[in-house]
Amino acid sequence: MIEIIGEDIKKIRNLQTMLRKINLNKNILPEVIVDGIFDEQTETAVRNFQKSADLNPNGAVDIITFEKIVEEYSRIK
């Protein structure tokens, strides 16, 4: 397991919070636990979000994916 510290944990928690809120609104993602760990649940949620946004569903959070997540989150916040 890769050790993730400080700022990385905060970034992952922010990502998980956004994915969780998107799912509560659209019910298109698996449930995400906001714990700061980029685990299989988080990766699957990212992959499902990418599919719903017509992005390459690779499970990685690149800049395009992140911007789309932020855009969707901002709409429902």
Short mmCIF file of N, CA and C in Angstrom, two decimals:
data_model
loop_
_atom_site.label_atom_id
_atom_site.label_comp_id
_atom_site.label_asym_id
_atom_site.label_seq_id
_atom_site.Cartn_x
_atom_site.Cartn_y
_atom_site.Cartn_z
N MET A 1 0.84 -1.19 0.00
CA MET A 1 0.00 0.00 0.00
C MET A 1 0.88 1.25 0.00
N ILE A 2 0.52 2.22 -0.79
CA ILE A 2 1.27 3.48 -0.88
C ILE A 2 0.87 4.37 0.28
N GLU A 3 1.85 4.94 0.93
CA GLU A 3 1.57 5.86 2.04
C GLU A 3 1.23 7.23 1.46
N ILE A 4 0.10 7.74 1.86
CA ILE A 4 -0.34 9.06 1.41
C ILE A 4 -0.41 9.95 2.64
N ILE A 5 0.22 11.11 2.55
CA ILE A 5 0.26 11.99 3.72
C ILE A 5 -0.28 13.38 3.41
N GLY A 6 -0.65 14.07 4.47
CA GLY A 6 -0.99 15.49 4.43
C GLY A 6 -1.91 15.94 3.34
N GLU A 7 -1.37 16.73 2.44
CA GLU A 7 -2.15 17.39 1.39
C GLU A 7 -2.83 16.38 0.47
N ASP A 8 -2.18 15.24 0.21
CA ASP A 8 -2.80 14.23 -0.66
C ASP A 8 -4.09 13.69 -0.04
N ILE A 9 -4.07 13.43 1.25
CA ILE A 9 -5.27 12.95 1.93
C ILE A 9 -6.38 13.99 1.82
N LYS A 10 -6.05 15.25 2.00
CA LYS A 10 -7.03 16.33 1.90
C LYS A 10 -7.62 16.39 0.49
N LYS A 11 -6.78 16.26 -0.53
CA LYS A 11 -7.26 16.30 -1.92
C LYS A 11 -8.18 15.12 -2.21
N ILE A 12 -7.80 13.95 -1.73
CA ILE A 12 -8.63 12.77 -1.96
C ILE A 12 -9.96 12.90 -1.22
N ARG A 13 -9.94 13.42 -0.01
CA ARG A 13 -11.20 13.65 0.72
C ARG A 13 -12.10 14.63 -0.03
N ASN A 14 -11.52 15.69 -0.57
CA ASN A 14 -12.31 16.65 -1.35
C ASN A 14 -12.93 15.97 -2.57
N LEU A 15 -12.13 15.16 -3.26
CA LEU A 15 -12.64 14.41 -4.41
C LEU A 15 -13.78 13.49 -3.97
N GLN A 16 -13.58 12.75 -2.90
CA GLN A 16 -14.61 11.84 -2.41
C GLN A 16 -15.87 12.58 -1.99
N THR A 17 -15.72 13.73 -1.39
CA THR A 17 -16.88 14.54 -0.99
C THR A 17 -17.68 14.95 -2.22
N MET A 18 -16.99 15.38 -3.27
CA MET A 18 -17.68 15.78 -4.49
C MET A 18 -18.38 14.58 -5.14
N LEU A 19 -17.69 13.45 -5.22
CA LEU A 19 -18.29 12.25 -5.81
C LEU A 19 -19.51 11.80 -5.01
N ARG A 20 -19.42 11.88 -3.72
CA ARG A 20 -20.54 11.49 -2.85
C ARG A 20 -21.75 12.39 -3.08
N LYS A 21 -21.52 13.69 -3.17
CA LYS A 21 -22.62 14.65 -3.40
C LYS A 21 -23.24 14.43 -4.79
N ILE A 22 -22.40 14.19 -5.78
CA ILE A 22 -22.90 13.91 -7.13
C ILE A 22 -23.79 12.67 -7.10
N ASN A 23 -23.33 11.64 -6.40
CA ASN A 23 -24.11 10.41 -6.32
C ASN A 23 -25.43 10.61 -5.59
N LEU A 24 -25.44 11.40 -4.53
CA LEU A 24 -26.69 11.67 -3.81
C LEU A 24 -27.70 12.36 -4.71
N ASN A 25 -27.22 13.15 -5.65
CA ASN A 25 -28.10 13.87 -6.57
C ASN A 25 -28.52 13.02 -7.77
N LYS A 26 -27.58 12.26 -8.33
CA LYS A 26 -27.85 11.54 -9.58
C LYS A 26 -27.97 10.03 -9.44
N ASN A 27 -27.46 9.48 -8.35
CA ASN A 27 -27.48 8.03 -8.12
C ASN A 27 -26.88 7.24 -9.29
N ILE A 28 -25.71 7.67 -9.74
CA ILE A 28 -25.03 7.00 -10.85
C ILE A 28 -23.71 6.37 -10.44
N LEU A 29 -23.31 6.59 -9.20
CA LEU A 29 -22.01 6.13 -8.73
C LEU A 29 -22.18 5.20 -7.54
N PRO A 30 -21.20 4.34 -7.31
CA PRO A 30 -21.25 3.56 -6.07
C PRO A 30 -21.01 4.48 -4.88
N GLU A 31 -21.45 4.04 -3.71
CA GLU A 31 -21.24 4.85 -2.51
C GLU A 31 -19.76 5.01 -2.25
N VAL A 32 -19.37 6.23 -1.92
CA VAL A 32 -17.97 6.54 -1.62
C VAL A 32 -17.87 6.94 -0.16
N ILE A 33 -16.93 6.33 0.54
CA ILE A 33 -16.66 6.70 1.92
C ILE A 33 -15.59 7.78 1.91
N VAL A 34 -15.85 8.89 2.58
CA VAL A 34 -14.90 10.00 2.62
C VAL A 34 -13.88 9.71 3.72
N ASP A 35 -12.76 9.11 3.30
CA ASP A 35 -11.73 8.72 4.26
C ASP A 35 -10.32 9.11 3.83
N GLY A 36 -10.19 9.72 2.66
CA GLY A 36 -8.87 10.15 2.19
C GLY A 36 -8.04 9.05 1.57
N ILE A 37 -8.65 7.88 1.34
CA ILE A 37 -7.94 6.76 0.73
C ILE A 37 -8.51 6.52 -0.66
N PHE A 38 -7.64 6.56 -1.67
CA PHE A 38 -8.09 6.31 -3.04
C PHE A 38 -8.12 4.80 -3.23
N ASP A 39 -9.25 4.21 -2.81
CA ASP A 39 -9.39 2.76 -2.84
C ASP A 39 -10.21 2.33 -4.06
N GLU A 40 -10.57 1.05 -4.09
CA GLU A 40 -11.32 0.51 -5.22
C GLU A 40 -12.68 1.18 -5.38
N GLN A 41 -13.35 1.49 -4.27
CA GLN A 41 -14.65 2.17 -4.34
C GLN A 41 -14.52 3.54 -5.00
N THR A 42 -13.49 4.28 -4.59
CA THR A 42 -13.28 5.61 -5.16
C THR A 42 -12.94 5.50 -6.64
N GLU A 43 -12.07 4.57 -6.99
CA GLU A 43 -11.70 4.39 -8.40
C GLU A 43 -12.92 3.99 -9.24
N THR A 44 -13.76 3.12 -8.71
CA THR A 44 -14.97 2.71 -9.44
C THR A 44 -15.92 3.90 -9.61
N ALA A 45 -16.04 4.72 -8.58
CA ALA A 45 -16.89 5.92 -8.68
C ALA A 45 -16.35 6.87 -9.74
N VAL A 46 -15.03 7.04 -9.78
CA VAL A 46 -14.41 7.89 -10.80
C VAL A 46 -14.68 7.31 -12.18
N ARG A 47 -14.50 6.01 -12.32
CA ARG A 47 -14.72 5.34 -13.61
C ARG A 47 -16.18 5.52 -14.07
N ASN A 48 -17.12 5.32 -13.16
CA ASN A 48 -18.54 5.50 -13.51
C ASN A 48 -18.85 6.94 -13.86
N PHE A 49 -18.26 7.87 -13.12
CA PHE A 49 -18.45 9.28 -13.45
C PHE A 49 -17.92 9.57 -14.85
N GLN A 50 -16.73 9.05 -15.15
CA GLN A 50 -16.13 9.28 -16.46
C GLN A 50 -17.05 8.75 -17.56
N LYS A 51 -17.63 7.57 -17.36
CA LYS A 51 -18.56 7.02 -18.35
C LYS A 51 -19.75 7.96 -18.55
N SER A 52 -20.30 8.46 -17.44
CA SER A 52 -21.47 9.34 -17.52
C SER A 52 -21.15 10.68 -18.17
N ALA A 53 -19.88 11.07 -18.13
CA ALA A 53 -19.45 12.35 -18.71
C ALA A 53 -18.79 12.17 -20.08
N ASP A 54 -18.92 10.98 -20.65
CA ASP A 54 -18.33 10.66 -21.96
C ASP A 54 -16.82 10.88 -21.99
N LEU A 55 -16.15 10.50 -20.89
CA LEU A 55 -14.70 10.56 -20.81
C LEU A 55 -14.16 9.14 -20.85
N ASN A 56 -12.86 9.01 -21.09
CA ASN A 56 -12.21 7.70 -21.07
C ASN A 56 -12.31 7.13 -19.65
N PRO A 57 -13.04 6.02 -19.47
CA PRO A 57 -13.26 5.48 -18.12
C PRO A 57 -12.07 4.66 -17.61
N ASN A 58 -10.99 5.35 -17.30
CA ASN A 58 -9.77 4.66 -16.86
C ASN A 58 -9.60 4.69 -15.34
N GLY A 59 -10.45 5.42 -14.64
CA GLY A 59 -10.37 5.48 -13.18
C GLY A 59 -9.35 6.45 -12.63
N ALA A 60 -8.59 7.08 -13.52
CA ALA A 60 -7.57 8.05 -13.10
C ALA A 60 -8.17 9.45 -13.10
N VAL A 61 -7.78 10.25 -12.13
CA VAL A 61 -8.30 11.61 -12.04
C VAL A 61 -7.29 12.56 -12.67
N ASP A 62 -7.42 12.72 -13.99
CA ASP A 62 -6.59 13.70 -14.69
C ASP A 62 -7.28 15.05 -14.62
N ILE A 63 -6.68 16.05 -15.22
CA ILE A 63 -7.22 17.41 -15.12
C ILE A 63 -8.61 17.52 -15.75
N ILE A 64 -8.82 16.83 -16.86
CA ILE A 64 -10.13 16.89 -17.53
C ILE A 64 -11.21 16.27 -16.65
N THR A 65 -10.90 15.11 -16.10
CA THR A 65 -11.85 14.44 -15.20
C THR A 65 -12.13 15.31 -13.98
N PHE A 66 -11.09 15.84 -13.39
CA PHE A 66 -11.26 16.67 -12.20
C PHE A 66 -12.13 17.89 -12.50
N GLU A 67 -11.87 18.55 -13.61
CA GLU A 67 -12.67 19.73 -13.97
C GLU A 67 -14.14 19.36 -14.18
N LYS A 68 -14.41 18.21 -14.78
CA LYS A 68 -15.80 17.77 -14.99
C LYS A 68 -16.48 17.45 -13.66
N ILE A 69 -15.73 16.83 -12.74
CA ILE A 69 -16.29 16.54 -11.42
C ILE A 69 -16.63 17.84 -10.70
N VAL A 70 -15.71 18.79 -10.73
CA VAL A 70 -15.95 20.09 -10.09
C VAL A 70 -17.14 20.79 -10.73
N GLU A 71 -17.23 20.74 -12.05
CA GLU A 71 -18.35 21.37 -12.76
C GLU A 71 -19.68 20.76 -12.33
N GLU A 72 -19.75 19.45 -12.29
CA GLU A 72 -20.98 18.77 -11.88
C GLU A 72 -21.31 19.05 -10.42
N TYR A 73 -20.31 19.01 -9.58
CA TYR A 73 -20.50 19.29 -8.15
C TYR A 73 -21.01 20.72 -7.94
N SER A 74 -20.48 21.66 -8.69
CA SER A 74 -20.89 23.06 -8.57
C SER A 74 -22.34 23.27 -8.95
N ARG A 75 -22.83 22.47 -9.88
CA ARG A 75 -24.22 22.59 -10.31
C ARG A 75 -25.20 22.19 -9.21
N ILE A 76 -24.79 21.24 -8.38
CA ILE A 76 -25.72 20.71 -7.39
C ILE A 76 -25.45 21.19 -5.97
N LYS A 77 -24.36 21.90 -5.79
CA LYS A 77 -23.95 22.33 -4.44
C LYS A 77 -24.96 23.27 -3.81
#
